[in-house]
Amino acid sequence: MSSGNDDFRLDKELLPIMLDQRVRNAARSPLTTIDPITMRARAAAEFVPWNDTPQQLDRVTDFAIDAVTHKIHVRLYEPRTNDYSGALVYFHGGGWVIGDLDLEDGALRIIAKQSGLKVLSVDYRLAPEHRFPAALEDGETVMNWLTANGKGLGIDANRIAFGGGSAGANVALGTALRLRDNGGQMPIYMALLYGAFSRGQDYPSYQEFGDGRFGLPSAAMNFFWNSYLGDSDAHPHATPIFADLSGLPDCYILETELDVLASENSDMVSKMRAAGLEVSHQIYKGAIHG
């Protein structure tokens, strides 16, 4: 753990955001002491400023995909409605406990506009009500549905990539592993942003940033992992740092420097490359988790 004030390490545009977050955190109960419903409402309120001036697209459509026992709600962002193109299937962050289709709406609109790709956001089931492997089951169901039905949405099912941030990166990678092992159609690429890949906290970045001064404390990650897995043994689809990564698509990994998860992202890059994947690895200096 660093001693003294090391706020100088923060990107200058992030410093006022971090200072404001510290003030708000000091005035309210810690995240790990409130119930999931309250936690989700708090997160939704905090993301309002990021979503209040949405990028305009040709069309944004909400619909549901039938699973065996429930419906999976999704949102399709289309920068151009007359295109037959590839798509990014995106899984939101939130520690497997928080999040919905609205949480990262603003960011996904920008991604769709700037990339020219259709983006399909997945409202997968959340823990602790639905523990592992529920989120991955939903991801697999969505991919299998797209393989069969994507053409009707103007989506080339042979040009689908997976993406996600934080716990969503975990869900994206875990879903790809599940599809590989079950013989399903794989994504052609993955974009994994500051992902959670290991339940263990013995990484150097946990030791350096675990106090939460840059946003995400180790106590919160412990809470999220416990909510997702409970007391069950870690499955390699849930903790993919320990998975056989061979046969997966190539990948982009974004690592944020001032983040408890930084070290495991570097570790994942090494393990993917050792498994034969081509990995583009970017470290965002001065950036915090999320």
PDB file of C-alpha atoms in Angstrom:
ATOM      1  CA  MET A   1       0.000   0.000   0.000  1.00  0.00           C
ATOM      2  CA  SER A   2       1.279   3.427  -0.901  1.00  0.00           C
ATOM      3  CA  SER A   3       2.017   5.909   1.846  1.00  0.00           C
ATOM      4  CA  GLY A   4       1.131   9.573   1.684  1.00  0.00           C
ATOM      5  CA  ASN A   5      -1.019  11.281  -0.903  1.00  0.00           C
ATOM      6  CA  ASP A   6      -0.454   9.908  -4.385  1.00  0.00           C
ATOM      7  CA  ASP A   7      -3.349  11.641  -6.119  1.00  0.00           C
ATOM      8  CA  PHE A   8      -0.758  13.097  -8.503  1.00  0.00           C
ATOM      9  CA  ARG A   9      -0.819   9.697 -10.209  1.00  0.00           C
ATOM     10  CA  LEU A  10      -4.409  10.258 -11.348  1.00  0.00           C
ATOM     11  CA  ASP A  11      -5.158  11.502 -14.833  1.00  0.00           C
ATOM     12  CA  LYS A  12      -5.912  15.210 -14.400  1.00  0.00           C
ATOM     13  CA  GLU A  13      -9.411  14.790 -15.856  1.00  0.00           C
ATOM     14  CA  LEU A  14     -10.186  12.001 -13.384  1.00  0.00           C
ATOM     15  CA  LEU A  15      -8.936  13.793 -10.261  1.00  0.00           C
ATOM     16  CA  PRO A  16     -12.087  15.925  -9.646  1.00  0.00           C
ATOM     17  CA  ILE A  17     -14.270  12.869 -10.285  1.00  0.00           C
ATOM     18  CA  MET A  18     -12.302  10.853  -7.744  1.00  0.00           C
ATOM     19  CA  LEU A  19     -12.390  13.638  -5.146  1.00  0.00           C
ATOM     20  CA  ASP A  20     -16.160  13.971  -5.550  1.00  0.00           C
ATOM     21  CA  GLN A  21     -16.599  10.223  -5.181  1.00  0.00           C
ATOM     22  CA  ARG A  22     -14.619  10.219  -1.932  1.00  0.00           C
ATOM     23  CA  VAL A  23     -16.853  12.933  -0.478  1.00  0.00           C
ATOM     24  CA  ARG A  24     -19.984  10.988  -1.399  1.00  0.00           C
ATOM     25  CA  ASN A  25     -18.588   7.717  -0.073  1.00  0.00           C
ATOM     26  CA  ALA A  26     -17.682   9.311   3.260  1.00  0.00           C
ATOM     27  CA  ALA A  27     -21.274  10.464   3.742  1.00  0.00           C
ATOM     28  CA  ARG A  28     -22.992   7.121   3.189  1.00  0.00           C
ATOM     29  CA  SER A  29     -22.898   3.468   4.172  1.00  0.00           C
ATOM     30  CA  PRO A  30     -20.182   1.320   2.585  1.00  0.00           C
ATOM     31  CA  LEU A  31     -21.317  -0.590  -0.474  1.00  0.00           C
ATOM     32  CA  THR A  32     -20.774  -3.936   1.226  1.00  0.00           C
ATOM     33  CA  THR A  33     -23.199  -3.144   4.078  1.00  0.00           C
ATOM     34  CA  ILE A  34     -26.345  -2.468   2.024  1.00  0.00           C
ATOM     35  CA  ASP A  35     -28.735  -4.894   0.371  1.00  0.00           C
ATOM     36  CA  PRO A  36     -28.568  -5.597  -3.389  1.00  0.00           C
ATOM     37  CA  ILE A  37     -31.761  -3.651  -4.192  1.00  0.00           C
ATOM     38  CA  THR A  38     -30.418  -0.502  -2.516  1.00  0.00           C
ATOM     39  CA  MET A  39     -27.030  -1.079  -4.092  1.00  0.00           C
ATOM     40  CA  ARG A  40     -28.550  -1.229  -7.571  1.00  0.00           C
ATOM     41  CA  ALA A  41     -30.594   1.918  -7.009  1.00  0.00           C
ATOM     42  CA  ARG A  42     -27.477   3.774  -5.831  1.00  0.00           C
ATOM     43  CA  ALA A  43     -25.521   2.686  -8.887  1.00  0.00           C
ATOM     44  CA  ALA A  44     -28.346   3.677 -11.235  1.00  0.00           C
ATOM     45  CA  ALA A  45     -28.458   7.158  -9.703  1.00  0.00           C
ATOM     46  CA  GLU A  46     -24.687   7.575  -9.991  1.00  0.00           C
ATOM     47  CA  PHE A  47     -24.711   6.723 -13.691  1.00  0.00           C
ATOM     48  CA  VAL A  48     -27.408   9.258 -14.611  1.00  0.00           C
ATOM     49  CA  PRO A  49     -24.876  12.026 -15.469  1.00  0.00           C
ATOM     50  CA  TRP A  50     -23.101   9.670 -17.883  1.00  0.00           C
ATOM     51  CA  ASN A  51     -26.339   8.843 -19.697  1.00  0.00           C
ATOM     52  CA  ASP A  52     -28.293  12.126 -19.727  1.00  0.00           C
ATOM     53  CA  THR A  53     -27.114  13.337 -23.170  1.00  0.00           C
ATOM     54  CA  PRO A  54     -27.369  10.182 -25.290  1.00  0.00           C
ATOM     55  CA  GLN A  55     -25.697   9.841 -28.661  1.00  0.00           C
ATOM     56  CA  GLN A  56     -28.389   9.688 -31.334  1.00  0.00           C
ATOM     57  CA  LEU A  57     -28.471   6.539 -33.468  1.00  0.00           C
ATOM     58  CA  ASP A  58     -30.703   5.394 -36.311  1.00  0.00           C
ATOM     59  CA  ARG A  59     -32.486   2.974 -34.007  1.00  0.00           C
ATOM     60  CA  VAL A  60     -32.342   1.575 -30.467  1.00  0.00           C
ATOM     61  CA  THR A  61     -34.631  -1.359 -29.722  1.00  0.00           C
ATOM     62  CA  ASP A  62     -35.371  -3.314 -26.544  1.00  0.00           C
ATOM     63  CA  PHE A  63     -36.642  -6.876 -26.856  1.00  0.00           C
ATOM     64  CA  ALA A  64     -36.452 -10.214 -25.065  1.00  0.00           C
ATOM     65  CA  ILE A  65     -34.943 -13.577 -25.953  1.00  0.00           C
ATOM     66  CA  ASP A  66     -36.628 -16.683 -24.595  1.00  0.00           C
ATOM     67  CA  ALA A  67     -34.561 -18.918 -22.317  1.00  0.00           C
ATOM     68  CA  VAL A  68     -35.782 -22.181 -20.780  1.00  0.00           C
ATOM     69  CA  THR A  69     -37.128 -20.648 -17.565  1.00  0.00           C
ATOM     70  CA  HIS A  70     -37.141 -16.894 -18.191  1.00  0.00           C
ATOM     71  CA  LYS A  71     -36.704 -14.096 -20.699  1.00  0.00           C
ATOM     72  CA  ILE A  72     -33.366 -12.368 -21.294  1.00  0.00           C
ATOM     73  CA  HIS A  73     -33.830  -8.673 -21.999  1.00  0.00           C
ATOM     74  CA  VAL A  74     -31.475  -7.114 -24.527  1.00  0.00           C
ATOM     75  CA  ARG A  75     -31.009  -3.742 -26.219  1.00  0.00           C
ATOM     76  CA  LEU A  76     -29.880  -3.413 -29.824  1.00  0.00           C
ATOM     77  CA  TYR A  77     -28.040  -0.240 -30.873  1.00  0.00           C
ATOM     78  CA  GLU A  78     -27.991   0.362 -34.625  1.00  0.00           C
ATOM     79  CA  PRO A  79     -25.877   3.213 -36.004  1.00  0.00           C
ATOM     80  CA  ARG A  80     -27.332   2.474 -39.460  1.00  0.00           C
ATOM     81  CA  THR A  81     -30.524   0.477 -39.932  1.00  0.00           C
ATOM     82  CA  ASN A  82     -29.895  -0.550 -43.548  1.00  0.00           C
ATOM     83  CA  ASP A  83     -26.618  -2.329 -42.830  1.00  0.00           C
ATOM     84  CA  TYR A  84     -25.906  -6.061 -42.759  1.00  0.00           C
ATOM     85  CA  SER A  85     -22.913  -6.120 -40.478  1.00  0.00           C
ATOM     86  CA  GLY A  86     -21.125  -7.684 -37.581  1.00  0.00           C
ATOM     87  CA  ALA A  87     -22.085  -6.948 -34.006  1.00  0.00           C
ATOM     88  CA  LEU A  88     -20.629  -6.540 -30.552  1.00  0.00           C
ATOM     89  CA  VAL A  89     -22.420  -8.488 -27.809  1.00  0.00           C
ATOM     90  CA  TYR A  90     -21.751  -6.515 -24.634  1.00  0.00           C
ATOM     91  CA  PHE A  91     -22.025  -7.550 -20.970  1.00  0.00           C
ATOM     92  CA  HIS A  92     -22.236  -4.695 -18.449  1.00  0.00           C
ATOM     93  CA  GLY A  93     -20.129  -4.399 -15.308  1.00  0.00           C
ATOM     94  CA  GLY A  94     -21.298  -4.206 -11.713  1.00  0.00           C
ATOM     95  CA  GLY A  95     -19.723  -7.054  -9.774  1.00  0.00           C
ATOM     96  CA  TRP A  96     -22.324  -9.575 -11.043  1.00  0.00           C
ATOM     97  CA  VAL A  97     -24.704  -7.866  -8.550  1.00  0.00           C
ATOM     98  CA  ILE A  98     -25.403  -4.436 -10.096  1.00  0.00           C
ATOM     99  CA  GLY A  99     -26.460  -3.295 -13.529  1.00  0.00           C
ATOM    100  CA  ASP A 100     -29.070  -3.433 -16.257  1.00  0.00           C
ATOM    101  CA  LEU A 101     -29.567  -2.211 -19.801  1.00  0.00           C
ATOM    102  CA  ASP A 102     -29.492   1.434 -18.701  1.00  0.00           C
ATOM    103  CA  LEU A 103     -26.249   1.374 -16.701  1.00  0.00           C
ATOM    104  CA  GLU A 104     -23.825   1.815 -19.621  1.00  0.00           C
ATOM    105  CA  ASP A 105     -26.321   3.057 -22.205  1.00  0.00           C
ATOM    106  CA  GLY A 106     -24.437   6.270 -22.930  1.00  0.00           C
ATOM    107  CA  ALA A 107     -21.118   4.525 -23.517  1.00  0.00           C
ATOM    108  CA  LEU A 108     -22.636   1.842 -25.745  1.00  0.00           C
ATOM    109  CA  ARG A 109     -24.311   4.451 -27.934  1.00  0.00           C
ATOM    110  CA  ILE A 110     -20.916   6.066 -28.481  1.00  0.00           C
ATOM    111  CA  ILE A 111     -19.281   2.709 -29.234  1.00  0.00           C
ATOM    112  CA  ALA A 112     -21.972   1.915 -31.805  1.00  0.00           C
ATOM    113  CA  LYS A 113     -21.694   5.336 -33.450  1.00  0.00           C
ATOM    114  CA  GLN A 114     -17.910   5.450 -33.617  1.00  0.00           C
ATOM    115  CA  SER A 115     -17.377   1.810 -34.613  1.00  0.00           C
ATOM    116  CA  GLY A 116     -20.274   1.550 -37.056  1.00  0.00           C
ATOM    117  CA  LEU A 117     -21.149  -1.803 -35.485  1.00  0.00           C
ATOM    118  CA  LYS A 118     -24.454  -2.915 -34.117  1.00  0.00           C
ATOM    119  CA  VAL A 119     -24.166  -3.425 -30.348  1.00  0.00           C
ATOM    120  CA  LEU A 120     -26.352  -5.866 -28.423  1.00  0.00           C
ATOM    121  CA  SER A 121     -26.356  -5.235 -24.665  1.00  0.00           C
ATOM    122  CA  VAL A 122     -27.361  -8.195 -22.485  1.00  0.00           C
ATOM    123  CA  ASP A 123     -29.303  -7.868 -19.221  1.00  0.00           C
ATOM    124  CA  TYR A 124     -28.014 -11.128 -17.759  1.00  0.00           C
ATOM    125  CA  ARG A 125     -29.295 -12.460 -14.436  1.00  0.00           C
ATOM    126  CA  LEU A 126     -27.636 -11.015 -11.340  1.00  0.00           C
ATOM    127  CA  ALA A 127     -26.267 -12.440  -8.102  1.00  0.00           C
ATOM    128  CA  PRO A 128     -26.915 -13.197  -5.328  1.00  0.00           C
ATOM    129  CA  GLU A 129     -30.404 -14.107  -6.539  1.00  0.00           C
ATOM    130  CA  HIS A 130     -28.857 -15.952  -9.480  1.00  0.00           C
ATOM    131  CA  ARG A 131     -25.337 -17.173  -8.794  1.00  0.00           C
ATOM    132  CA  PHE A 132     -22.835 -18.677 -11.218  1.00  0.00           C
ATOM    133  CA  PRO A 133     -23.379 -20.014 -13.862  1.00  0.00           C
ATOM    134  CA  ALA A 134     -26.642 -18.114 -14.508  1.00  0.00           C
ATOM    135  CA  ALA A 135     -24.951 -15.142 -16.214  1.00  0.00           C
ATOM    136  CA  LEU A 136     -22.969 -17.437 -18.515  1.00  0.00           C
ATOM    137  CA  GLU A 137     -26.054 -19.478 -19.331  1.00  0.00           C
ATOM    138  CA  ASP A 138     -27.724 -16.257 -20.443  1.00  0.00           C
ATOM    139  CA  GLY A 139     -24.720 -15.284 -22.540  1.00  0.00           C
ATOM    140  CA  GLU A 140     -24.684 -18.690 -24.213  1.00  0.00           C
ATOM    141  CA  THR A 141     -28.429 -18.510 -24.893  1.00  0.00           C
ATOM    142  CA  VAL A 142     -28.063 -15.074 -26.497  1.00  0.00           C
ATOM    143  CA  MET A 143     -25.201 -16.224 -28.734  1.00  0.00           C
ATOM    144  CA  ASN A 144     -27.070 -19.345 -29.817  1.00  0.00           C
ATOM    145  CA  TRP A 145     -30.152 -17.224 -30.553  1.00  0.00           C
ATOM    146  CA  LEU A 146     -28.102 -14.773 -32.630  1.00  0.00           C
ATOM    147  CA  THR A 147     -26.545 -17.620 -34.584  1.00  0.00           C
ATOM    148  CA  ALA A 148     -30.032 -18.749 -35.592  1.00  0.00           C
ATOM    149  CA  ASN A 149     -31.813 -15.391 -35.835  1.00  0.00           C
ATOM    150  CA  GLY A 150     -29.221 -12.664 -36.345  1.00  0.00           C
ATOM    151  CA  LYS A 151     -29.858 -12.303 -40.073  1.00  0.00           C
ATOM    152  CA  GLY A 152     -33.337 -10.957 -39.346  1.00  0.00           C
ATOM    153  CA  LEU A 153     -31.702  -8.142 -37.359  1.00  0.00           C
ATOM    154  CA  GLY A 154     -29.168  -7.375 -40.070  1.00  0.00           C
ATOM    155  CA  ILE A 155     -26.434  -9.112 -38.065  1.00  0.00           C
ATOM    156  CA  ASP A 156     -23.886 -11.405 -39.700  1.00  0.00           C
ATOM    157  CA  ALA A 157     -23.715 -14.265 -37.190  1.00  0.00           C
ATOM    158  CA  ASN A 158     -20.205 -15.090 -38.403  1.00  0.00           C
ATOM    159  CA  ARG A 159     -18.951 -11.637 -37.368  1.00  0.00           C
ATOM    160  CA  ILE A 160     -19.921 -11.384 -33.710  1.00  0.00           C
ATOM    161  CA  ALA A 161     -17.496 -10.138 -31.066  1.00  0.00           C
ATOM    162  CA  PHE A 162     -17.897 -10.223 -27.281  1.00  0.00           C
ATOM    163  CA  GLY A 163     -17.132  -7.318 -24.989  1.00  0.00           C
ATOM    164  CA  GLY A 164     -17.573  -6.304 -21.394  1.00  0.00           C
ATOM    165  CA  GLY A 165     -16.195  -4.251 -18.536  1.00  0.00           C
ATOM    166  CA  SER A 166     -15.154  -5.468 -15.078  1.00  0.00           C
ATOM    167  CA  ALA A 167     -17.504  -8.321 -14.112  1.00  0.00           C
ATOM    168  CA  GLY A 168     -18.902  -8.031 -17.633  1.00  0.00           C
ATOM    169  CA  ALA A 169     -15.467  -8.876 -19.028  1.00  0.00           C
ATOM    170  CA  ASN A 170     -15.555 -11.964 -16.815  1.00  0.00           C
ATOM    171  CA  VAL A 171     -19.007 -12.888 -18.169  1.00  0.00           C
ATOM    172  CA  ALA A 172     -17.883 -12.332 -21.769  1.00  0.00           C
ATOM    173  CA  LEU A 173     -14.816 -14.533 -21.356  1.00  0.00           C
ATOM    174  CA  GLY A 174     -16.687 -17.148 -19.326  1.00  0.00           C
ATOM    175  CA  THR A 175     -19.402 -17.313 -21.980  1.00  0.00           C
ATOM    176  CA  ALA A 176     -16.785 -17.833 -24.692  1.00  0.00           C
ATOM    177  CA  LEU A 177     -15.280 -20.681 -22.653  1.00  0.00           C
ATOM    178  CA  ARG A 178     -18.728 -22.213 -22.166  1.00  0.00           C
ATOM    179  CA  LEU A 179     -19.490 -22.006 -25.894  1.00  0.00           C
ATOM    180  CA  ARG A 180     -16.154 -23.609 -26.746  1.00  0.00           C
ATOM    181  CA  ASP A 181     -16.680 -26.468 -24.304  1.00  0.00           C
ATOM    182  CA  ASN A 182     -20.295 -27.024 -25.394  1.00  0.00           C
ATOM    183  CA  GLY A 183     -19.551 -26.917 -29.114  1.00  0.00           C
ATOM    184  CA  GLY A 184     -21.381 -23.649 -29.761  1.00  0.00           C
ATOM    185  CA  GLN A 185     -20.460 -20.939 -32.224  1.00  0.00           C
ATOM    186  CA  MET A 186     -17.665 -18.784 -30.888  1.00  0.00           C
ATOM    187  CA  PRO A 187     -17.238 -15.027 -31.147  1.00  0.00           C
ATOM    188  CA  ILE A 188     -14.542 -13.982 -33.580  1.00  0.00           C
ATOM    189  CA  TYR A 189     -12.972 -11.483 -31.152  1.00  0.00           C
ATOM    190  CA  MET A 190     -13.164 -10.311 -27.537  1.00  0.00           C
ATOM    191  CA  ALA A 191     -12.722  -6.848 -26.017  1.00  0.00           C
ATOM    192  CA  LEU A 192     -12.232  -7.178 -22.257  1.00  0.00           C
ATOM    193  CA  LEU A 193     -12.009  -3.997 -20.191  1.00  0.00           C
ATOM    194  CA  TYR A 194     -10.411  -4.048 -16.704  1.00  0.00           C
ATOM    195  CA  GLY A 195     -11.821  -7.510 -16.075  1.00  0.00           C
ATOM    196  CA  ALA A 196     -12.178  -9.599 -12.919  1.00  0.00           C
ATOM    197  CA  PHE A 197     -10.525 -12.909 -13.722  1.00  0.00           C
ATOM    198  CA  SER A 198      -9.391 -14.322 -10.367  1.00  0.00           C
ATOM    199  CA  ARG A 199     -10.994 -14.592  -6.945  1.00  0.00           C
ATOM    200  CA  GLY A 200      -7.591 -14.445  -5.272  1.00  0.00           C
ATOM    201  CA  GLN A 201      -6.310 -11.164  -3.870  1.00  0.00           C
ATOM    202  CA  ASP A 202      -2.601 -11.885  -3.641  1.00  0.00           C
ATOM    203  CA  TYR A 203      -1.779  -9.751  -6.668  1.00  0.00           C
ATOM    204  CA  PRO A 204       0.488  -6.690  -6.267  1.00  0.00           C
ATOM    205  CA  SER A 205      -2.292  -4.317  -7.353  1.00  0.00           C
ATOM    206  CA  TYR A 206      -4.515  -5.570  -4.522  1.00  0.00           C
ATOM    207  CA  GLN A 207      -1.726  -4.808  -2.068  1.00  0.00           C
ATOM    208  CA  GLU A 208      -1.214  -1.333  -3.537  1.00  0.00           C
ATOM    209  CA  PHE A 209      -4.798  -0.186  -4.159  1.00  0.00           C
ATOM    210  CA  GLY A 210      -6.919  -2.433  -1.944  1.00  0.00           C
ATOM    211  CA  ASP A 211      -7.698   0.389   0.503  1.00  0.00           C
ATOM    212  CA  GLY A 212     -10.039   1.844  -2.112  1.00  0.00           C
ATOM    213  CA  ARG A 213      -8.526   5.310  -2.309  1.00  0.00           C
ATOM    214  CA  PHE A 214      -8.823   5.072  -6.088  1.00  0.00           C
ATOM    215  CA  GLY A 215     -12.357   3.756  -6.084  1.00  0.00           C
ATOM    216  CA  LEU A 216     -12.603  -0.037  -5.880  1.00  0.00           C
ATOM    217  CA  PRO A 217     -11.501  -1.570  -2.541  1.00  0.00           C
ATOM    218  CA  SER A 218     -10.542  -5.187  -2.042  1.00  0.00           C
ATOM    219  CA  ALA A 219     -13.455  -5.543   0.418  1.00  0.00           C
ATOM    220  CA  ALA A 220     -15.906  -4.765  -2.381  1.00  0.00           C
ATOM    221  CA  MET A 221     -14.334  -7.324  -4.692  1.00  0.00           C
ATOM    222  CA  ASN A 222     -14.506  -9.925  -1.929  1.00  0.00           C
ATOM    223  CA  PHE A 223     -18.203  -9.098  -1.472  1.00  0.00           C
ATOM    224  CA  PHE A 224     -18.889  -9.369  -5.205  1.00  0.00           C
ATOM    225  CA  TRP A 225     -17.083 -12.697  -5.578  1.00  0.00           C
ATOM    226  CA  ASN A 226     -18.914 -14.114  -2.560  1.00  0.00           C
ATOM    227  CA  SER A 227     -22.225 -12.930  -4.001  1.00  0.00           C
ATOM    228  CA  TYR A 228     -21.455 -14.553  -7.353  1.00  0.00           C
ATOM    229  CA  LEU A 229     -19.951 -17.841  -6.204  1.00  0.00           C
ATOM    230  CA  GLY A 230     -21.030 -18.231  -2.580  1.00  0.00           C
ATOM    231  CA  ASP A 231     -19.031 -20.950  -0.842  1.00  0.00           C
ATOM    232  CA  SER A 232     -18.691 -23.075  -3.965  1.00  0.00           C
ATOM    233  CA  ASP A 233     -15.323 -23.987  -5.372  1.00  0.00           C
ATOM    234  CA  ALA A 234     -14.208 -21.715  -8.176  1.00  0.00           C
ATOM    235  CA  HIS A 235     -14.990 -23.116 -11.624  1.00  0.00           C
ATOM    236  CA  PRO A 236     -12.562 -22.138 -14.415  1.00  0.00           C
ATOM    237  CA  HIS A 237     -15.453 -20.558 -16.318  1.00  0.00           C
ATOM    238  CA  ALA A 238     -15.986 -18.270 -13.301  1.00  0.00           C
ATOM    239  CA  THR A 239     -12.301 -17.656 -12.563  1.00  0.00           C
ATOM    240  CA  PRO A 240     -10.853 -17.863 -16.072  1.00  0.00           C
ATOM    241  CA  ILE A 241      -7.315 -17.049 -14.982  1.00  0.00           C
ATOM    242  CA  PHE A 242      -7.184 -20.787 -14.210  1.00  0.00           C
ATOM    243  CA  ALA A 243      -8.965 -21.947 -17.381  1.00  0.00           C
ATOM    244  CA  ASP A 244      -7.563 -23.666 -20.437  1.00  0.00           C
ATOM    245  CA  LEU A 245      -7.626 -20.701 -22.811  1.00  0.00           C
ATOM    246  CA  SER A 246      -6.707 -22.563 -25.979  1.00  0.00           C
ATOM    247  CA  GLY A 247      -9.099 -22.269 -28.878  1.00  0.00           C
ATOM    248  CA  LEU A 248     -10.469 -18.895 -27.823  1.00  0.00           C
ATOM    249  CA  PRO A 249     -10.591 -15.928 -30.215  1.00  0.00           C
ATOM    250  CA  ASP A 250      -7.992 -13.193 -30.198  1.00  0.00           C
ATOM    251  CA  CYS A 251      -8.498 -10.426 -27.707  1.00  0.00           C
ATOM    252  CA  TYR A 252      -8.059  -6.794 -26.717  1.00  0.00           C
ATOM    253  CA  ILE A 253      -7.487  -6.190 -22.999  1.00  0.00           C
ATOM    254  CA  LEU A 254      -7.665  -2.726 -21.451  1.00  0.00           C
ATOM    255  CA  GLU A 255      -5.989  -2.437 -18.057  1.00  0.00           C
ATOM    256  CA  THR A 256      -6.499   0.587 -15.817  1.00  0.00           C
ATOM    257  CA  GLU A 257      -3.336   1.449 -13.903  1.00  0.00           C
ATOM    258  CA  LEU A 258      -4.746   2.522 -10.506  1.00  0.00           C
ATOM    259  CA  ASP A 259      -6.998  -0.494 -10.051  1.00  0.00           C
ATOM    260  CA  VAL A 260      -6.982  -3.519  -7.744  1.00  0.00           C
ATOM    261  CA  LEU A 261      -7.614  -5.634 -10.863  1.00  0.00           C
ATOM    262  CA  ALA A 262      -4.622  -4.302 -12.801  1.00  0.00           C
ATOM    263  CA  SER A 263      -2.239  -7.164 -12.023  1.00  0.00           C
ATOM    264  CA  GLU A 264      -4.655  -9.937 -12.945  1.00  0.00           C
ATOM    265  CA  ASN A 265      -5.284  -8.242 -16.284  1.00  0.00           C
ATOM    266  CA  SER A 266      -1.562  -8.344 -17.012  1.00  0.00           C
ATOM    267  CA  ASP A 267      -1.542 -11.964 -15.857  1.00  0.00           C
ATOM    268  CA  MET A 268      -4.432 -12.787 -18.191  1.00  0.00           C
ATOM    269  CA  VAL A 269      -2.566 -11.238 -21.116  1.00  0.00           C
ATOM    270  CA  SER A 270       0.416 -13.500 -20.408  1.00  0.00           C
ATOM    271  CA  LYS A 271      -1.745 -16.607 -20.062  1.00  0.00           C
ATOM    272  CA  MET A 272      -3.662 -15.872 -23.256  1.00  0.00           C
ATOM    273  CA  ARG A 273      -0.463 -15.362 -25.225  1.00  0.00           C
ATOM    274  CA  ALA A 274       0.947 -18.584 -23.802  1.00  0.00           C
ATOM    275  CA  ALA A 275      -2.215 -20.327 -25.051  1.00  0.00           C
ATOM    276  CA  GLY A 276      -1.584 -19.037 -28.566  1.00  0.00           C
ATOM    277  CA  LEU A 277      -3.960 -16.076 -28.657  1.00  0.00           C
ATOM    278  CA  GLU A 278      -3.001 -12.784 -30.244  1.00  0.00           C
ATOM    279  CA  VAL A 279      -3.636 -10.154 -27.571  1.00  0.00           C
ATOM    280  CA  SER A 280      -3.603  -6.377 -27.880  1.00  0.00           C
ATOM    281  CA  HIS A 281      -2.865  -5.037 -24.386  1.00  0.00           C
ATOM    282  CA  GLN A 282      -3.398  -1.375 -23.506  1.00  0.00           C
ATOM    283  CA  ILE A 283      -2.632   0.129 -20.096  1.00  0.00           C
ATOM    284  CA  TYR A 284      -4.509   3.350 -19.384  1.00  0.00           C
ATOM    285  CA  LYS A 285      -2.051   5.303 -17.235  1.00  0.00           C
ATOM    286  CA  GLY A 286      -3.548   7.343 -14.427  1.00  0.00           C
ATOM    287  CA  ALA A 287      -6.938   5.654 -14.809  1.00  0.00           C
ATOM    288  CA  ILE A 288      -9.118   4.112 -12.123  1.00  0.00           C
ATOM    289  CA  HIS A 289     -11.421   1.107 -12.329  1.00  0.00           C
ATOM    290  CA  GLY A 290     -14.446   1.672 -14.548  1.00  0.00           C
TER     291      GLY A 290
END
